[in-house]
mmCIF file of N, CA and C in Angstrom:
data_model
loop_
_atom_site.group_PDB
_atom_site.id
_atom_site.type_symbol
_atom_site.label_atom_id
_atom_site.label_comp_id
_atom_site.label_asym_id
_atom_site.label_seq_id
_atom_site.Cartn_x
_atom_site.Cartn_y
_atom_site.Cartn_z
ATOM 1 N N MET C 12 -39.186 38.546 49.918
ATOM 2 C CA MET C 12 -38.517 39.757 49.567
ATOM 3 C C MET C 12 -37.651 39.550 48.298
ATOM 4 N N ALA C 13 -37.781 40.432 47.374
ATOM 5 C CA ALA C 13 -37.031 40.275 46.143
ATOM 6 C C ALA C 13 -35.513 40.534 46.327
ATOM 7 N N ASN C 14 -34.765 39.760 45.594
ATOM 8 C CA ASN C 14 -33.295 39.858 45.607
ATOM 9 C C ASN C 14 -32.672 39.657 46.985
ATOM 10 N N LYS C 15 -33.303 38.884 47.822
ATOM 11 C CA LYS C 15 -32.735 38.573 49.135
ATOM 12 C C LYS C 15 -31.750 37.425 48.933
ATOM 13 N N VAL C 16 -30.595 37.542 49.614
ATOM 14 C CA VAL C 16 -29.565 36.552 49.515
ATOM 15 C C VAL C 16 -30.025 35.257 50.268
ATOM 16 N N THR C 17 -29.929 34.148 49.632
ATOM 17 C CA THR C 17 -30.383 32.906 50.184
ATOM 18 C C THR C 17 -29.252 32.180 50.901
ATOM 19 N N ASP C 18 -29.557 31.627 52.081
ATOM 20 C CA ASP C 18 -28.581 30.879 52.829
ATOM 21 C C ASP C 18 -28.201 29.599 52.075
ATOM 22 N N MET C 19 -26.915 29.308 51.961
ATOM 23 C CA MET C 19 -26.420 28.177 51.212
ATOM 24 C C MET C 19 -26.945 26.831 51.772
ATOM 25 N N SER C 20 -27.160 26.796 53.061
ATOM 26 C CA SER C 20 -27.714 25.524 53.641
ATOM 27 C C SER C 20 -29.123 25.240 53.157
ATOM 28 N N LYS C 21 -29.875 26.293 52.881
ATOM 29 C CA LYS C 21 -31.225 26.100 52.350
ATOM 30 C C LYS C 21 -31.115 25.642 50.883
ATOM 31 N N ILE C 22 -30.169 26.119 50.158
ATOM 32 C CA ILE C 22 -29.998 25.654 48.751
ATOM 33 C C ILE C 22 -29.602 24.175 48.758
ATOM 34 N N ARG C 23 -28.774 23.775 49.705
ATOM 35 C CA ARG C 23 -28.416 22.368 49.859
ATOM 36 C C ARG C 23 -29.662 21.532 50.152
ATOM 37 N N LYS C 24 -30.520 22.027 51.027
ATOM 38 C CA LYS C 24 -31.794 21.308 51.383
ATOM 39 C C LYS C 24 -32.696 21.180 50.163
ATOM 40 N N VAL C 25 -32.767 22.298 49.331
ATOM 41 C CA VAL C 25 -33.590 22.255 48.126
ATOM 42 C C VAL C 25 -33.100 21.131 47.224
ATOM 43 N N ILE C 26 -31.808 21.074 47.012
ATOM 44 C CA ILE C 26 -31.264 20.043 46.117
ATOM 45 C C ILE C 26 -31.395 18.645 46.728
ATOM 46 N N LYS C 27 -31.225 18.555 48.069
ATOM 47 C CA LYS C 27 -31.394 17.240 48.694
ATOM 48 C C LYS C 27 -32.785 16.717 48.555
ATOM 49 N N PHE C 28 -33.804 17.581 48.810
ATOM 50 C CA PHE C 28 -35.159 17.172 48.688
ATOM 51 C C PHE C 28 -35.507 16.813 47.294
ATOM 52 N N HIS C 29 -34.969 17.595 46.314
ATOM 53 C CA HIS C 29 -35.228 17.312 44.886
ATOM 54 C C HIS C 29 -34.672 15.967 44.493
ATOM 55 N N CYS C 30 -33.452 15.641 44.934
ATOM 56 C CA CYS C 30 -32.824 14.378 44.628
ATOM 57 C C CYS C 30 -33.542 13.217 45.320
ATOM 58 N N ASN C 31 -34.231 13.509 46.404
ATOM 59 C CA ASN C 31 -34.972 12.432 47.120
ATOM 60 C C ASN C 31 -36.418 12.331 46.541
ATOM 61 N N GLY C 32 -36.699 13.062 45.507
ATOM 62 C CA GLY C 32 -37.945 12.859 44.827
ATOM 63 C C GLY C 32 -39.132 13.780 45.365
ATOM 64 N N LYS C 33 -38.831 14.732 46.211
ATOM 65 C CA LYS C 33 -39.866 15.572 46.712
ATOM 66 C C LYS C 33 -40.352 16.560 45.652
ATOM 67 N N SER C 34 -41.612 16.970 45.767
ATOM 68 C CA SER C 34 -42.146 17.915 44.781
ATOM 69 C C SER C 34 -41.654 19.335 45.071
ATOM 70 N N LYS C 35 -41.768 20.209 44.070
ATOM 71 C CA LYS C 35 -41.385 21.632 44.251
ATOM 72 C C LYS C 35 -42.341 22.293 45.229
ATOM 73 N N LEU C 36 -43.610 21.895 45.224
ATOM 74 C CA LEU C 36 -44.544 22.468 46.172
ATOM 75 C C LEU C 36 -44.197 22.108 47.581
ATOM 76 N N PHE C 37 -43.861 20.839 47.840
ATOM 77 C CA PHE C 37 -43.435 20.406 49.141
ATOM 78 C C PHE C 37 -42.206 21.172 49.627
ATOM 79 N N ILE C 38 -41.187 21.274 48.735
ATOM 80 C CA ILE C 38 -39.956 21.917 49.078
ATOM 81 C C ILE C 38 -40.199 23.373 49.391
ATOM 82 N N SER C 39 -41.008 24.051 48.561
ATOM 83 C CA SER C 39 -41.299 25.497 48.820
ATOM 84 C C SER C 39 -42.049 25.696 50.162
ATOM 85 N N ASN C 40 -43.006 24.854 50.405
ATOM 86 C CA ASN C 40 -43.774 24.992 51.733
ATOM 87 C C ASN C 40 -42.836 24.649 52.912
ATOM 88 N N TYR C 41 -41.992 23.608 52.799
ATOM 89 C CA TYR C 41 -41.165 23.198 53.920
ATOM 90 C C TYR C 41 -40.084 24.249 54.206
ATOM 91 N N LEU C 42 -39.489 24.834 53.189
ATOM 92 C CA LEU C 42 -38.365 25.760 53.403
ATOM 93 C C LEU C 42 -38.831 27.247 53.378
ATOM 94 N N SER C 43 -40.107 27.465 53.181
ATOM 95 C CA SER C 43 -40.652 28.826 53.124
ATOM 96 C C SER C 43 -40.031 29.652 51.976
ATOM 97 N N PHE C 44 -39.930 29.014 50.854
ATOM 98 C CA PHE C 44 -39.445 29.623 49.620
ATOM 99 C C PHE C 44 -40.668 29.752 48.700
ATOM 100 N N SER C 45 -40.549 30.594 47.713
ATOM 101 C CA SER C 45 -41.591 30.609 46.689
ATOM 102 C C SER C 45 -41.271 29.464 45.715
ATOM 103 N N ARG C 46 -42.297 28.974 45.032
ATOM 104 C CA ARG C 46 -42.043 27.877 44.057
ATOM 105 C C ARG C 46 -41.088 28.319 42.985
ATOM 106 N N ASN C 47 -41.153 29.591 42.570
ATOM 107 C CA ASN C 47 -40.262 30.030 41.489
ATOM 108 C C ASN C 47 -38.820 30.010 42.003
ATOM 109 N N THR C 48 -38.549 30.341 43.257
ATOM 110 C CA THR C 48 -37.198 30.246 43.769
ATOM 111 C C THR C 48 -36.673 28.791 43.802
ATOM 112 N N VAL C 49 -37.561 27.926 44.207
ATOM 113 C CA VAL C 49 -37.228 26.438 44.195
ATOM 114 C C VAL C 49 -36.957 26.023 42.730
ATOM 115 N N LYS C 50 -37.792 26.396 41.818
ATOM 116 C CA LYS C 50 -37.563 26.052 40.430
ATOM 117 C C LYS C 50 -36.250 26.580 39.918
ATOM 118 N N LYS C 51 -35.929 27.799 40.322
ATOM 119 C CA LYS C 51 -34.679 28.439 39.896
ATOM 120 C C LYS C 51 -33.466 27.626 40.315
ATOM 121 N N TYR C 52 -33.427 27.263 41.636
ATOM 122 C CA TYR C 52 -32.311 26.450 42.138
ATOM 123 C C TYR C 52 -32.233 25.033 41.580
ATOM 124 N N ILE C 53 -33.378 24.464 41.370
ATOM 125 C CA ILE C 53 -33.396 23.110 40.744
ATOM 126 C C ILE C 53 -32.897 23.199 39.329
ATOM 127 N N SER C 54 -33.367 24.184 38.568
ATOM 128 C CA SER C 54 -32.905 24.270 37.172
ATOM 129 C C SER C 54 -31.398 24.605 37.067
ATOM 130 N N LEU C 55 -30.901 25.426 38.002
ATOM 131 C CA LEU C 55 -29.463 25.668 38.039
ATOM 132 C C LEU C 55 -28.676 24.432 38.415
ATOM 133 N N PHE C 56 -29.190 23.651 39.289
ATOM 134 C CA PHE C 56 -28.581 22.415 39.730
ATOM 135 C C PHE C 56 -28.508 21.458 38.538
ATOM 136 N N GLU C 57 -29.590 21.341 37.826
ATOM 137 C CA GLU C 57 -29.631 20.418 36.662
ATOM 138 C C GLU C 57 -28.766 20.911 35.529
ATOM 139 N N LEU C 58 -28.704 22.214 35.405
ATOM 140 C CA LEU C 58 -27.868 22.855 34.347
ATOM 141 C C LEU C 58 -26.361 22.598 34.583
ATOM 142 N N LEU C 59 -26.008 22.608 35.907
ATOM 143 C CA LEU C 59 -24.611 22.386 36.301
ATOM 144 C C LEU C 59 -24.188 20.941 36.061
ATOM 145 N N GLY C 60 -25.167 20.003 36.162
ATOM 146 C CA GLY C 60 -24.906 18.624 35.906
ATOM 147 C C GLY C 60 -24.037 17.964 37.003
ATOM 148 N N LEU C 61 -24.081 18.525 38.176
ATOM 149 C CA LEU C 61 -23.298 17.937 39.332
ATOM 150 C C LEU C 61 -24.256 17.001 40.119
ATOM 151 N N SER C 62 -23.655 16.089 40.828
ATOM 152 C CA SER C 62 -24.423 15.247 41.721
ATOM 153 C C SER C 62 -24.614 15.919 43.063
ATOM 154 N N PHE C 63 -25.591 15.420 43.844
ATOM 155 C CA PHE C 63 -25.773 16.024 45.183
ATOM 156 C C PHE C 63 -24.585 15.943 46.021
ATOM 157 N N GLU C 64 -23.842 14.828 45.920
ATOM 158 C CA GLU C 64 -22.625 14.661 46.753
ATOM 159 C C GLU C 64 -21.598 15.725 46.381
ATOM 160 N N ALA C 65 -21.468 16.012 45.101
ATOM 161 C CA ALA C 65 -20.518 17.073 44.714
ATOM 162 C C ALA C 65 -20.965 18.445 45.216
ATOM 163 N N ILE C 66 -22.255 18.751 45.174
ATOM 164 C CA ILE C 66 -22.710 19.998 45.721
ATOM 165 C C ILE C 66 -22.496 20.046 47.214
ATOM 166 N N ASN C 67 -22.818 18.957 47.902
ATOM 167 C CA ASN C 67 -22.703 18.921 49.349
ATOM 168 C C ASN C 67 -21.238 19.061 49.836
ATOM 169 N N ALA C 68 -20.291 18.662 48.979
ATOM 170 C CA ALA C 68 -18.883 18.729 49.305
ATOM 171 C C ALA C 68 -18.324 20.160 49.201
ATOM 172 N N LYS C 69 -19.036 20.956 48.470
ATOM 173 C CA LYS C 69 -18.554 22.347 48.230
ATOM 174 C C LYS C 69 -18.733 23.233 49.440
ATOM 175 N N THR C 70 -17.884 24.194 49.535
ATOM 176 C CA THR C 70 -18.042 25.178 50.624
ATOM 177 C C THR C 70 -19.134 26.166 50.325
ATOM 178 N N ASP C 71 -19.563 26.934 51.298
ATOM 179 C CA ASP C 71 -20.627 27.909 51.096
ATOM 180 C C ASP C 71 -20.181 28.955 50.082
ATOM 181 N N ALA C 72 -18.893 29.338 50.090
ATOM 182 C CA ALA C 72 -18.436 30.332 49.132
ATOM 183 C C ALA C 72 -18.475 29.826 47.706
ATOM 184 N N GLU C 73 -18.097 28.506 47.561
ATOM 185 C CA GLU C 73 -18.163 27.939 46.247
ATOM 186 C C GLU C 73 -19.593 27.799 45.718
ATOM 187 N N LEU C 74 -20.481 27.451 46.608
ATOM 188 C CA LEU C 74 -21.915 27.341 46.254
ATOM 189 C C LEU C 74 -22.459 28.698 45.852
ATOM 190 N N GLU C 75 -22.039 29.721 46.605
ATOM 191 C CA GLU C 75 -22.555 31.044 46.267
ATOM 192 C C GLU C 75 -22.108 31.477 44.897
ATOM 193 N N VAL C 76 -20.871 31.138 44.527
ATOM 194 C CA VAL C 76 -20.423 31.470 43.166
ATOM 195 C C VAL C 76 -21.251 30.701 42.143
ATOM 196 N N LEU C 77 -21.562 29.456 42.434
ATOM 197 C CA LEU C 77 -22.341 28.628 41.437
ATOM 198 C C LEU C 77 -23.777 29.125 41.328
ATOM 199 N N PHE C 78 -24.445 29.442 42.442
ATOM 200 C CA PHE C 78 -25.849 29.678 42.401
ATOM 201 C C PHE C 78 -26.281 31.141 42.508
ATOM 202 N N SER C 79 -25.336 32.041 42.769
ATOM 203 C CA SER C 79 -25.730 33.446 42.868
ATOM 204 C C SER C 79 -25.152 34.287 41.773
ATOM 205 N N GLN C 80 -24.774 33.696 40.703
ATOM 206 C CA GLN C 80 -24.264 34.475 39.613
ATOM 207 C C GLN C 80 -25.327 35.309 38.967
ATOM 208 N N ASN C 81 -24.958 36.519 38.611
ATOM 209 C CA ASN C 81 -25.870 37.328 37.850
ATOM 210 C C ASN C 81 -25.669 37.037 36.361
ATOM 211 N N THR C 82 -26.639 36.486 35.693
ATOM 212 C CA THR C 82 -26.477 36.163 34.298
ATOM 213 C C THR C 82 -26.801 37.323 33.429
ATOM 214 N N LEU C 83 -25.891 37.681 32.588
ATOM 215 C CA LEU C 83 -26.095 38.814 31.695
ATOM 216 C C LEU C 83 -26.775 38.341 30.422
ATOM 217 N N LYS C 84 -27.725 39.159 29.943
ATOM 218 C CA LYS C 84 -28.350 38.799 28.682
ATOM 219 C C LYS C 84 -27.389 39.186 27.554
ATOM 220 N N THR C 85 -27.229 38.285 26.645
ATOM 221 C CA THR C 85 -26.437 38.575 25.476
ATOM 222 C C THR C 85 -27.352 38.931 24.304
ATOM 223 N N ILE C 86 -26.939 39.905 23.520
ATOM 224 C CA ILE C 86 -27.728 40.340 22.464
ATOM 225 C C ILE C 86 -27.164 39.805 21.140
ATOM 226 N N ASP C 87 -27.973 39.339 20.295
ATOM 227 C CA ASP C 87 -27.562 38.835 18.978
ATOM 228 C C ASP C 87 -26.848 39.983 18.264
ATOM 229 N N PRO C 88 -25.637 39.707 17.661
ATOM 230 C CA PRO C 88 -24.911 40.792 17.015
ATOM 231 C C PRO C 88 -25.685 41.419 15.861
ATOM 232 N N LYS C 89 -26.524 40.653 15.202
ATOM 233 C CA LYS C 89 -27.303 41.243 14.141
ATOM 234 C C LYS C 89 -28.332 42.223 14.674
ATOM 235 N N LEU C 90 -28.909 41.904 15.827
ATOM 236 C CA LEU C 90 -29.858 42.825 16.486
ATOM 237 C C LEU C 90 -29.138 44.064 17.042
ATOM 238 N N GLN C 91 -27.904 43.847 17.543
ATOM 239 C CA GLN C 91 -27.125 44.948 18.037
ATOM 240 C C GLN C 91 -26.883 45.954 16.925
ATOM 241 N N LYS C 92 -26.556 45.489 15.761
ATOM 242 C CA LYS C 92 -26.343 46.378 14.637
ATOM 243 C C LYS C 92 -27.546 47.180 14.282
ATOM 244 N N LEU C 93 -28.725 46.543 14.406
ATOM 245 C CA LEU C 93 -29.958 47.234 14.125
ATOM 246 C C LEU C 93 -30.200 48.332 15.143
ATOM 247 N N PHE C 94 -29.931 48.049 16.461
ATOM 248 C CA PHE C 94 -30.129 49.031 17.459
ATOM 249 C C PHE C 94 -29.151 50.214 17.305
ATOM 250 N N GLU C 95 -27.924 49.889 16.811
ATOM 251 C CA GLU C 95 -26.951 50.958 16.568
ATOM 252 C C GLU C 95 -27.370 51.851 15.403
ATOM 253 N N PHE C 96 -28.197 51.285 14.509
ATOM 254 C CA PHE C 96 -28.664 52.039 13.329
ATOM 255 C C PHE C 96 -29.819 52.997 13.709
ATOM 256 N N PHE C 97 -30.566 52.725 14.828
ATOM 257 C CA PHE C 97 -31.734 53.498 15.147
ATOM 258 C C PHE C 97 -31.460 54.977 15.333
ATOM 259 N N PRO C 98 -30.439 55.468 16.057
ATOM 260 C CA PRO C 98 -30.261 56.925 16.213
ATOM 261 C C PRO C 98 -30.107 57.639 14.884
ATOM 262 N N GLN C 99 -29.351 57.082 13.994
ATOM 263 C CA GLN C 99 -29.194 57.666 12.675
ATOM 264 C C GLN C 99 -30.542 57.682 11.976
ATOM 265 N N MET C 100 -31.304 56.611 12.072
ATOM 266 C CA MET C 100 -32.550 56.494 11.415
ATOM 267 C C MET C 100 -33.569 57.547 11.955
ATOM 268 N N ASP C 101 -33.501 57.784 13.285
ATOM 269 C CA ASP C 101 -34.365 58.787 13.855
ATOM 270 C C ASP C 101 -34.134 60.137 13.259
ATOM 271 N N ARG C 102 -32.878 60.490 13.147
ATOM 272 C CA ARG C 102 -32.568 61.808 12.587
ATOM 273 C C ARG C 102 -32.976 61.899 11.095
ATOM 274 N N GLU C 103 -32.751 60.873 10.361
ATOM 275 C CA GLU C 103 -33.091 60.872 8.932
ATOM 276 C C GLU C 103 -34.601 60.903 8.700
ATOM 277 N N LEU C 104 -35.385 60.233 9.534
ATOM 278 C CA LEU C 104 -36.836 60.187 9.316
ATOM 279 C C LEU C 104 -37.500 61.554 9.594
ATOM 280 N N LYS C 105 -36.836 62.464 10.225
ATOM 281 C CA LYS C 105 -37.365 63.780 10.453
ATOM 282 C C LYS C 105 -37.310 64.625 9.159
ATOM 283 N N LYS C 106 -36.492 64.223 8.245
ATOM 284 C CA LYS C 106 -36.352 64.931 6.969
ATOM 285 C C LYS C 106 -37.483 64.646 6.032
ATOM 286 N N VAL C 107 -37.859 65.651 5.238
ATOM 287 C CA VAL C 107 -38.923 65.495 4.293
ATOM 288 C C VAL C 107 -38.523 64.534 3.158
ATOM 289 N N GLY C 108 -39.427 63.599 2.843
ATOM 290 C CA GLY C 108 -39.217 62.691 1.782
ATOM 291 C C GLY C 108 -38.503 61.392 2.186
ATOM 292 N N VAL C 109 -38.022 61.265 3.412
ATOM 293 C CA VAL C 109 -37.330 60.111 3.869
ATOM 294 C C VAL C 109 -38.372 59.073 4.413
ATOM 295 N N THR C 110 -38.345 57.918 3.879
ATOM 296 C CA THR C 110 -39.323 56.897 4.334
ATOM 297 C C THR C 110 -38.635 55.732 4.982
ATOM 298 N N ILE C 111 -39.407 54.898 5.689
ATOM 299 C CA ILE C 111 -38.842 53.733 6.332
ATOM 300 C C ILE C 111 -38.236 52.782 5.330
ATOM 301 N N GLN C 112 -38.895 52.720 4.115
ATOM 302 C CA GLN C 112 -38.361 51.858 3.087
ATOM 303 C C GLN C 112 -36.972 52.332 2.637
ATOM 304 N N LEU C 113 -36.753 53.616 2.503
ATOM 305 C CA LEU C 113 -35.447 54.147 2.136
ATOM 306 C C LEU C 113 -34.429 53.850 3.226
ATOM 307 N N ARG C 114 -34.836 53.995 4.462
ATOM 308 C CA ARG C 114 -33.923 53.710 5.582
ATOM 309 C C ARG C 114 -33.547 52.185 5.625
ATOM 310 N N TRP C 115 -34.569 51.333 5.345
ATOM 311 C CA TRP C 115 -34.263 49.930 5.317
ATOM 312 C C TRP C 115 -33.229 49.598 4.173
ATOM 313 N N GLU C 116 -33.472 50.212 3.055
ATOM 314 C CA GLU C 116 -32.565 49.969 1.923
ATOM 315 C C GLU C 116 -31.157 50.406 2.292
ATOM 316 N N ARG C 117 -30.999 51.505 3.035
ATOM 317 C CA ARG C 117 -29.690 51.987 3.460
ATOM 318 C C ARG C 117 -29.091 50.958 4.488
ATOM 319 N N TYR C 118 -29.943 50.528 5.369
ATOM 320 C CA TYR C 118 -29.537 49.522 6.386
ATOM 321 C C TYR C 118 -29.008 48.257 5.764
ATOM 322 N N ILE C 119 -29.789 47.751 4.751
ATOM 323 C CA ILE C 119 -29.398 46.517 4.083
ATOM 324 C C ILE C 119 -28.136 46.697 3.245
ATOM 325 N N ALA C 120 -27.892 47.937 2.770
ATOM 326 C CA ALA C 120 -26.672 48.186 1.980
ATOM 327 C C ALA C 120 -25.476 48.143 2.955
ATOM 328 N N LEU C 121 -25.623 48.655 4.189
ATOM 329 C CA LEU C 121 -24.563 48.657 5.175
ATOM 330 C C LEU C 121 -24.349 47.272 5.798
ATOM 331 N N TYR C 122 -25.446 46.516 5.984
ATOM 332 C CA TYR C 122 -25.393 45.229 6.620
ATOM 333 C C TYR C 122 -26.172 44.203 5.762
ATOM 334 N N PRO C 123 -25.544 43.677 4.713
ATOM 335 C CA PRO C 123 -26.208 42.768 3.788
ATOM 336 C C PRO C 123 -26.857 41.513 4.464
ATOM 337 N N ASP C 124 -26.283 41.068 5.557
ATOM 338 C CA ASP C 124 -26.857 39.953 6.256
ATOM 339 C C ASP C 124 -27.852 40.354 7.308
ATOM 340 N N GLY C 125 -28.292 41.619 7.324
ATOM 341 C CA GLY C 125 -29.179 42.154 8.314
ATOM 342 C C GLY C 125 -30.575 41.698 8.147
ATOM 343 N N PHE C 126 -31.490 42.292 8.942
ATOM 344 C CA PHE C 126 -32.913 41.902 8.980
ATOM 345 C C PHE C 126 -33.584 42.296 7.711
ATOM 346 N N LYS C 127 -34.551 41.461 7.282
ATOM 347 C CA LYS C 127 -35.369 41.809 6.146
ATOM 348 C C LYS C 127 -36.364 42.904 6.492
ATOM 349 N N SER C 128 -37.098 43.356 5.557
ATOM 350 C CA SER C 128 -37.988 44.547 5.742
ATOM 351 C C SER C 128 -38.940 44.328 6.850
ATOM 352 N N SER C 129 -39.669 43.222 6.918
ATOM 353 C CA SER C 129 -40.689 43.055 8.009
ATOM 354 C C SER C 129 -40.053 43.007 9.377
ATOM 355 N N GLN C 130 -38.921 42.341 9.453
ATOM 356 C CA GLN C 130 -38.256 42.260 10.769
ATOM 357 C C GLN C 130 -37.637 43.604 11.156
ATOM 358 N N PHE C 131 -37.224 44.365 10.153
ATOM 359 C CA PHE C 131 -36.690 45.725 10.375
ATOM 360 C C PHE C 131 -37.742 46.640 11.017
ATOM 361 N N ARG C 132 -38.954 46.463 10.545
ATOM 362 C CA ARG C 132 -40.064 47.360 11.036
ATOM 363 C C ARG C 132 -40.535 46.950 12.420
ATOM 364 N N SER C 133 -40.418 45.762 12.844
ATOM 365 C CA SER C 133 -40.843 45.325 14.177
ATOM 366 C C SER C 133 -39.790 44.350 14.743
ATOM 367 N N PRO C 134 -38.748 44.819 15.383
ATOM 368 C CA PRO C 134 -37.724 43.967 15.957
ATOM 369 C C PRO C 134 -38.261 43.043 16.983
ATOM 370 N N ASP C 135 -37.603 41.944 17.208
ATOM 371 C CA ASP C 135 -37.954 40.905 18.172
ATOM 372 C C ASP C 135 -38.191 41.505 19.511
ATOM 373 N N GLU C 136 -39.390 41.282 20.081
ATOM 374 C CA GLU C 136 -39.775 41.844 21.386
ATOM 375 C C GLU C 136 -39.022 41.157 22.529
ATOM 376 N N ARG C 137 -38.426 40.000 22.324
ATOM 377 C CA ARG C 137 -37.677 39.341 23.422
ATOM 378 C C ARG C 137 -36.447 40.155 23.772
ATOM 379 N N ASN C 138 -36.011 41.043 22.902
ATOM 380 C CA ASN C 138 -34.792 41.800 23.175
ATOM 381 C C ASN C 138 -35.052 43.292 23.357
ATOM 382 N N GLU C 139 -36.239 43.607 23.870
ATOM 383 C CA GLU C 139 -36.584 44.977 24.080
ATOM 384 C C GLU C 139 -35.597 45.667 25.078
ATOM 385 N N CYS C 140 -35.055 44.943 25.974
ATOM 386 C CA CYS C 140 -34.156 45.550 27.001
ATOM 387 C C CYS C 140 -32.885 46.052 26.374
ATOM 388 N N ALA C 141 -32.571 45.654 25.169
ATOM 389 C CA ALA C 141 -31.290 46.060 24.561
ATOM 390 C C ALA C 141 -31.269 47.483 24.168
ATOM 391 N N CYS C 142 -32.444 48.037 23.944
ATOM 392 C CA CYS C 142 -32.463 49.386 23.466
ATOM 393 C C CYS C 142 -33.027 50.301 24.598
ATOM 394 N N GLU C 143 -32.208 51.216 25.069
ATOM 395 C CA GLU C 143 -32.536 52.043 26.254
ATOM 396 C C GLU C 143 -33.867 52.775 26.048
ATOM 397 N N ASP C 144 -34.058 53.317 24.879
ATOM 398 C CA ASP C 144 -35.256 54.120 24.746
ATOM 399 C C ASP C 144 -36.317 53.398 23.898
ATOM 400 N N TRP C 145 -36.441 52.100 24.137
ATOM 401 C CA TRP C 145 -37.400 51.289 23.361
ATOM 402 C C TRP C 145 -38.795 51.746 23.548
ATOM 403 N N GLU C 146 -39.198 52.041 24.774
ATOM 404 C CA GLU C 146 -40.564 52.479 25.061
ATOM 405 C C GLU C 146 -40.852 53.791 24.359
ATOM 406 N N ARG C 147 -39.884 54.705 24.374
ATOM 407 C CA ARG C 147 -40.095 55.968 23.676
ATOM 408 C C ARG C 147 -40.311 55.736 22.180
ATOM 409 N N ARG C 148 -39.607 54.813 21.615
ATOM 410 C CA ARG C 148 -39.666 54.497 20.208
ATOM 411 C C ARG C 148 -41.042 53.952 19.870
ATOM 412 N N LYS C 149 -41.486 53.025 20.762
ATOM 413 C CA LYS C 149 -42.822 52.408 20.500
ATOM 414 C C LYS C 149 -43.981 53.409 20.634
ATOM 415 N N GLN C 150 -43.823 54.413 21.485
ATOM 416 C CA GLN C 150 -44.942 55.327 21.758
ATOM 417 C C GLN C 150 -44.850 56.634 20.960
ATOM 418 N N LYS C 151 -43.718 56.799 20.266
ATOM 419 C CA LYS C 151 -43.527 58.028 19.521
ATOM 420 C C LYS C 151 -44.537 58.200 18.426
ATOM 421 N N LYS C 152 -45.087 59.371 18.254
ATOM 422 C CA LYS C 152 -46.057 59.625 17.176
ATOM 423 C C LYS C 152 -45.330 59.431 15.837
ATOM 424 N N GLY C 153 -45.994 58.754 14.968
ATOM 425 C CA GLY C 153 -45.381 58.503 13.666
ATOM 426 C C GLY C 153 -44.292 57.455 13.739
ATOM 427 N N CYS C 154 -44.429 56.598 14.751
ATOM 428 C CA CYS C 154 -43.458 55.591 15.032
ATOM 429 C C CYS C 154 -43.270 54.633 13.822
ATOM 430 N N TYR C 155 -42.050 54.206 13.582
ATOM 431 C CA TYR C 155 -41.752 53.326 12.447
ATOM 432 C C TYR C 155 -41.925 51.871 12.752
ATOM 433 N N PHE C 156 -42.460 51.517 13.911
ATOM 434 C CA PHE C 156 -42.717 50.153 14.189
ATOM 435 C C PHE C 156 -44.248 49.944 13.948
ATOM 436 N N SER C 157 -44.539 48.928 13.119
ATOM 437 C CA SER C 157 -45.966 48.706 12.884
ATOM 438 C C SER C 157 -46.482 47.618 13.710
#
């Protein structure tokens, strides 16, 4: 089940088995976790850089804080400026004679360290979630993304 809260004793067992050299497949089968869940907890454990003894000494509440954090995606400030420029660009592109090139020139005048022309026309797809109406922009007729 997605987003199900995991018992901290099972997380301890995942880490214990990992430290004892057991494979992710073995751990996932033994504890009835998916392999992706096992990989998630192992990578978090390695990222924390703590030993198994340090993890085992922590209380369940402390473990929950360490392993159940919701990580927020951070957006590059340069990309955020581009997304803030989109609504204005949408309005301007509806006018006769306004082109994407003219809008890019305006963008570069406002943000000299901003994206170059090719990046301006097709922003990085890894950050699609940053723009609420990204899908609408991609599917819009006459869309300015090539």
